[in-house]
XYZ file of C-alpha atoms in Angstrom:
423
model
C -75.408 78.432 -16.942
C -76.477 75.854 -19.511
C -79.564 75.590 -21.711
C -80.720 72.511 -19.792
C -80.826 73.835 -16.222
C -81.697 76.918 -14.191
C -80.678 77.944 -10.681
C -82.485 79.262 -7.641
C -80.818 80.926 -4.657
C -82.172 80.821 -1.127
C -81.558 82.081 2.375
C -82.273 79.347 4.909
C -82.241 78.988 8.678
C -81.948 75.596 10.380
C -80.467 73.924 13.476
C -79.509 70.879 11.377
C -76.390 70.350 9.213
C -76.651 72.853 6.380
C -75.538 70.528 3.579
C -78.063 67.910 4.677
C -80.915 70.427 4.628
C -79.847 71.723 1.215
C -79.995 68.166 -0.166
C -83.453 67.718 1.351
C -84.569 70.902 -0.427
C -83.183 69.681 -3.752
C -84.836 66.285 -3.405
C -88.189 67.621 -2.203
C -88.483 69.928 -5.205
C -87.412 67.400 -7.820
C -87.483 63.595 -7.796
C -87.352 62.728 -4.114
C -89.344 62.533 -0.926
C -88.298 61.826 2.685
C -87.314 58.257 1.742
C -86.128 56.630 -1.484
C -89.015 54.848 -3.172
C -89.508 52.145 -5.804
C -88.978 53.565 -9.285
C -86.521 56.231 -8.116
C -83.693 54.659 -10.053
C -80.182 56.024 -10.462
C -81.017 56.847 -14.072
C -84.121 58.801 -13.054
C -82.139 60.691 -10.441
C -79.439 61.555 -12.949
C -82.075 63.025 -15.279
C -84.508 64.658 -12.888
C -82.960 65.322 -9.509
C -81.980 68.879 -8.583
C -78.344 69.480 -7.615
C -76.972 71.548 -4.744
C -74.312 73.858 -6.161
C -73.240 75.794 -3.095
C -73.927 76.238 0.598
C -72.443 79.199 2.445
C -72.706 79.277 6.253
C -73.607 82.785 7.470
C -73.229 81.913 11.131
C -75.251 81.044 14.196
C -78.158 83.099 15.500
C -79.617 83.250 18.978
C -83.011 81.632 18.471
C -85.267 80.248 15.719
C -87.199 82.832 13.746
C -90.142 80.499 13.083
C -91.453 77.527 15.107
C -91.329 73.990 13.743
C -93.436 71.237 15.288
C -91.236 68.724 13.426
C -88.149 69.918 15.337
C -90.045 70.150 18.621
C -91.274 66.551 18.327
C -87.657 65.444 17.949
C -86.421 67.521 20.862
C -83.996 69.479 18.649
C -83.052 72.667 20.480
C -79.703 73.445 18.845
C -79.244 77.082 17.913
C -79.899 77.549 14.225
C -77.490 78.742 11.551
C -78.348 80.808 8.539
C -76.912 80.048 5.106
C -77.259 80.806 1.445
C -78.046 77.830 -0.759
C -77.856 77.593 -4.546
C -79.708 74.752 -6.303
C -79.715 73.794 -9.984
C -82.900 72.318 -11.490
C -83.466 70.466 -14.789
C -85.641 72.482 -17.176
C -87.203 69.261 -18.492
C -88.904 68.819 -15.115
C -90.996 71.890 -15.927
C -91.332 72.538 -19.636
C -92.737 75.996 -20.386
C -95.079 76.303 -17.423
C -94.852 79.333 -15.143
C -97.087 77.916 -12.427
C -94.967 74.763 -12.316
C -91.778 76.847 -12.236
C -93.051 78.824 -9.246
C -94.156 75.626 -7.510
C -90.705 74.123 -8.069
C -88.608 77.006 -6.759
C -90.904 77.616 -3.780
C -93.827 75.275 -3.089
C -93.411 72.953 -0.103
C -90.000 74.357 0.773
C -91.652 76.858 3.116
C -93.248 74.020 5.059
C -90.183 71.829 5.536
C -89.893 70.843 9.190
C -86.099 71.066 9.034
C -86.075 74.844 8.529
C -86.978 77.707 10.859
C -86.755 80.168 8.001
C -86.522 80.057 4.208
C -86.589 82.795 1.588
C -86.327 82.539 -2.195
C -83.933 85.290 -3.260
C -83.131 84.886 -6.948
C -83.817 82.808 -10.036
C -81.396 82.640 -12.969
C -82.775 81.309 -16.239
C -81.024 80.530 -19.534
C -81.964 83.014 -22.263
C -83.122 80.314 -24.664
C -85.711 79.117 -22.136
C -86.836 82.585 -21.080
C -87.657 83.498 -24.655
C -90.212 80.673 -24.765
C -92.325 82.558 -22.194
C -94.524 85.570 -22.936
C -92.280 88.386 -21.584
C -93.248 92.095 -21.561
C -95.122 93.135 -24.698
C -94.825 96.932 -24.349
C -92.201 97.500 -21.665
C -90.491 100.875 -21.467
C -90.281 101.638 -25.192
C -93.898 100.704 -25.850
C -95.151 102.719 -22.890
C -93.289 105.785 -24.103
C -94.756 105.354 -27.563
C -98.300 104.912 -26.255
C -98.091 107.909 -23.898
C -96.267 110.150 -26.373
C -93.563 110.839 -23.769
C -90.309 110.334 -25.646
C -87.984 111.574 -22.913
C -87.964 112.438 -19.246
C -89.744 110.631 -16.406
C -93.424 109.846 -16.896
C -95.601 111.622 -14.335
C -98.664 109.769 -13.116
C -101.470 110.098 -10.624
C -103.985 107.832 -8.920
C -107.754 108.226 -8.754
C -108.556 109.637 -5.318
C -110.706 109.054 -3.288
C -109.726 105.390 -3.575
C -113.325 104.251 -3.944
C -116.732 105.893 -3.904
C -116.648 108.029 -7.049
C -119.252 107.292 -9.700
C -118.258 106.601 -13.295
C -119.174 110.200 -14.167
C -117.215 111.582 -11.193
C -114.192 109.539 -12.220
C -114.399 110.760 -15.822
C -114.577 114.351 -14.623
C -111.502 113.905 -12.466
C -109.617 112.202 -15.285
C -110.458 115.111 -17.574
C -109.057 117.582 -15.037
C -105.870 115.568 -14.638
C -105.414 115.275 -18.410
C -105.798 119.033 -18.789
C -103.335 119.513 -15.934
C -100.650 117.763 -17.965
C -100.358 114.290 -16.434
C -98.972 111.419 -18.536
C -100.536 108.449 -16.746
C -103.511 107.814 -14.462
C -104.378 104.596 -12.683
C -107.235 103.266 -10.640
C -106.528 102.511 -7.023
C -105.836 98.857 -6.353
C -109.011 98.446 -4.310
C -111.277 99.963 -6.975
C -111.815 97.282 -9.598
C -115.477 96.807 -10.545
C -117.528 98.421 -7.744
C -121.302 98.719 -7.886
C -121.172 102.531 -7.872
C -118.696 102.672 -10.803
C -118.791 99.427 -12.789
C -116.170 99.042 -15.494
C -118.918 98.697 -18.106
C -119.777 102.354 -17.440
C -116.463 103.682 -16.107
C -114.320 102.646 -19.094
C -116.462 104.390 -21.762
C -116.950 107.495 -19.600
C -113.270 107.851 -18.776
C -112.090 107.202 -22.330
C -114.523 109.828 -23.635
C -112.850 112.331 -21.296
C -109.408 111.176 -22.429
C -110.329 111.611 -26.099
C -111.699 115.099 -25.472
C -108.430 116.008 -23.791
C -106.479 114.444 -26.650
C -108.152 116.853 -29.075
C -106.723 119.715 -27.038
C -103.365 118.209 -26.020
C -102.397 116.249 -29.126
C -101.597 113.090 -27.159
C -103.557 110.375 -25.378
C -102.997 110.027 -21.633
C -102.529 106.413 -20.560
C -105.181 105.117 -18.166
C -104.501 101.921 -16.224
C -107.971 100.533 -15.577
C -107.990 98.117 -12.656
C -109.545 95.014 -14.207
C -108.603 92.647 -11.367
C -111.149 89.817 -11.461
C -111.457 86.167 -12.450
C -109.741 85.312 -15.720
C -112.649 85.438 -18.179
C -113.914 88.716 -16.736
C -110.449 90.246 -16.999
C -110.320 89.371 -20.677
C -113.750 90.921 -21.259
C -112.727 94.075 -19.413
C -109.511 94.322 -21.433
C -111.473 93.916 -24.666
C -113.711 96.813 -23.639
C -110.702 99.010 -22.824
C -109.217 98.228 -26.221
C -112.474 98.869 -28.094
C -112.797 102.258 -26.372
C -109.274 103.254 -27.417
C -107.524 102.613 -24.106
C -103.869 101.616 -23.921
C -103.383 100.003 -20.500
C -104.943 97.763 -17.879
C -103.893 97.028 -14.321
C -103.969 93.766 -12.380
C -103.351 93.053 -8.710
C -100.757 90.384 -9.413
C -100.691 88.503 -6.139
C -104.446 87.976 -6.081
C -104.957 87.157 -9.779
C -102.066 84.718 -9.988
C -99.632 83.777 -12.717
C -102.060 81.816 -14.865
C -104.692 84.575 -15.040
C -102.085 87.187 -15.921
C -100.529 84.932 -18.567
C -103.959 84.376 -20.131
C -104.585 88.124 -20.095
C -101.205 88.784 -21.675
C -101.912 86.346 -24.496
C -105.262 87.952 -25.233
C -104.291 91.636 -25.416
C -101.569 94.005 -26.638
C -102.472 96.589 -24.000
C -99.736 97.654 -21.609
C -100.050 95.549 -18.467
C -99.535 97.535 -15.266
C -98.549 95.116 -12.510
C -99.565 96.181 -9.001
C -97.808 94.200 -6.304
C -100.101 94.992 -3.345
C -99.743 92.214 -0.799
C -96.058 91.774 -1.586
C -95.232 92.774 1.988
C -96.773 89.516 3.182
C -94.244 87.699 1.017
C -91.205 89.842 1.720
C -91.150 91.801 4.984
C -89.658 89.002 7.089
C -85.949 88.782 6.326
C -85.946 84.978 6.420
C -89.340 84.082 4.962
C -91.065 84.428 1.602
C -89.634 85.788 -1.596
C -87.293 88.641 -2.437
C -88.119 91.128 -5.176
C -85.339 89.814 -7.419
C -86.992 86.411 -7.774
C -90.475 87.971 -7.761
C -89.844 90.261 -10.716
C -88.180 87.470 -12.723
C -91.366 85.410 -12.494
C -93.702 88.270 -13.360
C -91.591 89.259 -16.357
C -92.169 85.742 -17.673
C -95.917 86.368 -17.325
C -95.587 89.421 -19.569
C -96.041 92.334 -17.154
C -94.885 95.692 -18.580
C -94.844 97.865 -15.433
C -93.853 96.837 -11.900
C -94.464 98.714 -8.670
C -91.363 99.237 -6.540
C -92.988 101.485 -3.890
C -91.538 104.922 -3.233
C -88.457 106.503 -1.749
C -88.992 108.290 1.573
C -92.608 107.191 1.169
C -95.345 105.981 3.494
C -94.580 102.253 3.410
C -92.216 100.086 5.427
C -89.516 99.341 2.849
C -86.110 100.919 3.320
C -84.885 103.170 0.525
C -82.162 100.620 -0.200
C -84.760 97.997 -1.089
C -86.640 100.386 -3.381
C -83.402 101.395 -5.129
C -82.367 97.773 -5.635
C -85.827 96.881 -6.949
C -85.636 99.731 -9.452
C -82.278 98.526 -10.750
C -83.685 95.012 -11.183
C -86.581 96.286 -13.306
C -84.203 98.303 -15.473
C -81.721 95.492 -16.033
C -82.003 93.261 -19.075
C -82.226 89.575 -18.263
C -81.485 88.740 -21.888
C -78.771 90.502 -23.910
C -80.601 89.696 -27.143
C -83.804 91.608 -26.357
C -85.073 94.557 -24.329
C -87.115 92.819 -21.668
C -86.941 95.612 -19.121
C -90.063 96.590 -17.248
C -91.000 100.133 -16.287
C -90.445 100.710 -12.550
C -93.417 102.506 -11.011
C -92.769 104.637 -7.929
C -95.733 105.311 -5.673
C -96.801 105.607 -2.011
C -96.502 109.007 -0.406
C -94.725 110.605 -3.356
C -94.619 114.349 -4.026
C -92.187 116.986 -5.301
C -90.042 116.598 -2.199
C -89.283 112.940 -2.951
C -88.078 113.744 -6.468
C -84.359 114.266 -5.627
C -83.864 110.853 -4.036
C -85.904 109.220 -6.824
C -83.869 110.908 -9.562
C -80.634 109.732 -7.967
C -81.923 106.188 -7.439
C -83.251 105.681 -10.968
C -79.974 106.657 -12.621
C -81.884 107.967 -15.639
C -85.429 108.873 -16.590
C -86.975 105.537 -17.550
C -89.516 105.345 -14.748
C -93.067 106.244 -13.791
C -93.423 108.650 -10.872
C -96.928 108.486 -9.422
C -98.381 110.823 -6.850
C -101.930 110.682 -5.556
C -102.111 113.066 -2.634
C -98.946 114.789 -3.866
C -100.920 115.974 -6.912
C -104.555 115.904 -5.803
C -103.758 117.410 -2.415
C -101.643 120.346 -3.625
C -103.052 123.531 -2.060
C -103.410 125.139 -5.513
C -105.001 122.089 -7.144
C -103.932 119.162 -9.345
C -102.385 121.252 -12.130
C -100.103 122.929 -9.619
C -99.317 119.534 -8.088
C -98.146 118.202 -11.441
C -96.212 121.390 -12.181
C -94.457 121.170 -8.801
C -93.239 117.669 -9.649
C -92.122 118.653 -13.148
C -90.295 121.665 -11.724
C -88.547 119.382 -9.241
C -87.393 117.009 -11.976
C -86.273 119.965 -14.113
C -84.209 121.175 -11.161
C -82.544 117.784 -10.798
C -81.703 117.658 -14.501
C -80.073 121.075 -14.256
C -78.153 120.382 -11.056
C -80.219 122.678 -8.852
C -81.697 122.179 -5.404
C -85.447 122.209 -4.849
C -85.082 125.344 -2.768
C -83.321 127.170 -5.607
C -85.927 125.997 -8.118
C -88.746 127.095 -5.810
C -87.622 130.709 -6.252
C -88.961 130.614 -9.810
C -91.759 128.059 -9.400
C -94.669 128.979 -7.179
C -96.238 125.477 -7.391
C -92.975 123.952 -6.154
C -92.620 126.549 -3.413
C -96.142 125.880 -2.181
C -95.581 122.125 -2.325
C -92.462 122.413 -0.179
C -94.289 124.605 2.307
C -97.425 122.441 2.443
C -96.218 118.833 2.105
C -92.862 119.476 3.777
C -94.571 119.855 7.126
C -96.062 116.358 6.876
C -92.990 114.633 5.422
């Protein structure tokens, strides 16, 4: 790795010679097109063309994963091979421009006629260049400071029902959750600025409830208000959160885009909770889209402080292995000279029974464990739901099983009896 270039790693599928396709990828995303043109001098190529570093053949597969009219028109019916490809790009082609970086490492590559599958897996950036981007402003340390949780996992919940509550209803629920002992509460990703609970009313009402609870608890619960919107509106919403004493906002990353999130990051010191809903469209096919490793690198550059990784043994499609690997990526430093880690946020079907696998996967307690139904749906109410989760984590820390811990914790026992039937 040098200070003048960065690398991107791909998985590709093609019936054509692998090295030829890799060179097409490098040319397409730097100085070239399908034919050499006037002005594309040797000197320009030496300065601006991307370079293929490595191609590793992973073997032949039985049939193409995706159709290609380009191949069909040429009558190419050869069985495709899959391969990993590593390409090095000049930083000077991009400058400090996240949208241009994303366009370079992905962009038209997905539409190349030569491939029947292509997935961006990883991006490796020199530290000197990374530090010119925004990066997380609060991260793990800042989130702990703002929540007043100096050790142990942070326990969070989600406003349920997803939508439909008024601003006053939401404030009442937040007050109950604060009194129940939660550390973090977030809006659902589909509840941003609805007519029945506009942010202009919801933010002041909720923060009033949080402040009342703070008088009793001695700490301020972090609320991640979903301010997903167009860029100027997001900035206005964030300003309102800040003026009301809030500490966090949430954005649906894939629908706001890099530029909106970068603008938001520049305009506020609030913790930025990054929700990745829609990521499945980018990642569920094993030979199309973008892997979480590359995805989280890009969003760290935008300045996100928290990243969703889904949940272990949860309700979504991801295998536990993928969730575990995503957690490790969030907790790894990309730069030895600074703490640029982001807080991994577990959610989706989480409850006390998913605590053991989460504790093992995280390898420590720097994470946010969020349960909606696992707290709100506890048969004894939200306070018991939170206590069941805390009892489960306490059991893990002390080397006990959930069943042993349930002997001395009624909320945990009831959670195992109630949720265990649906797990």
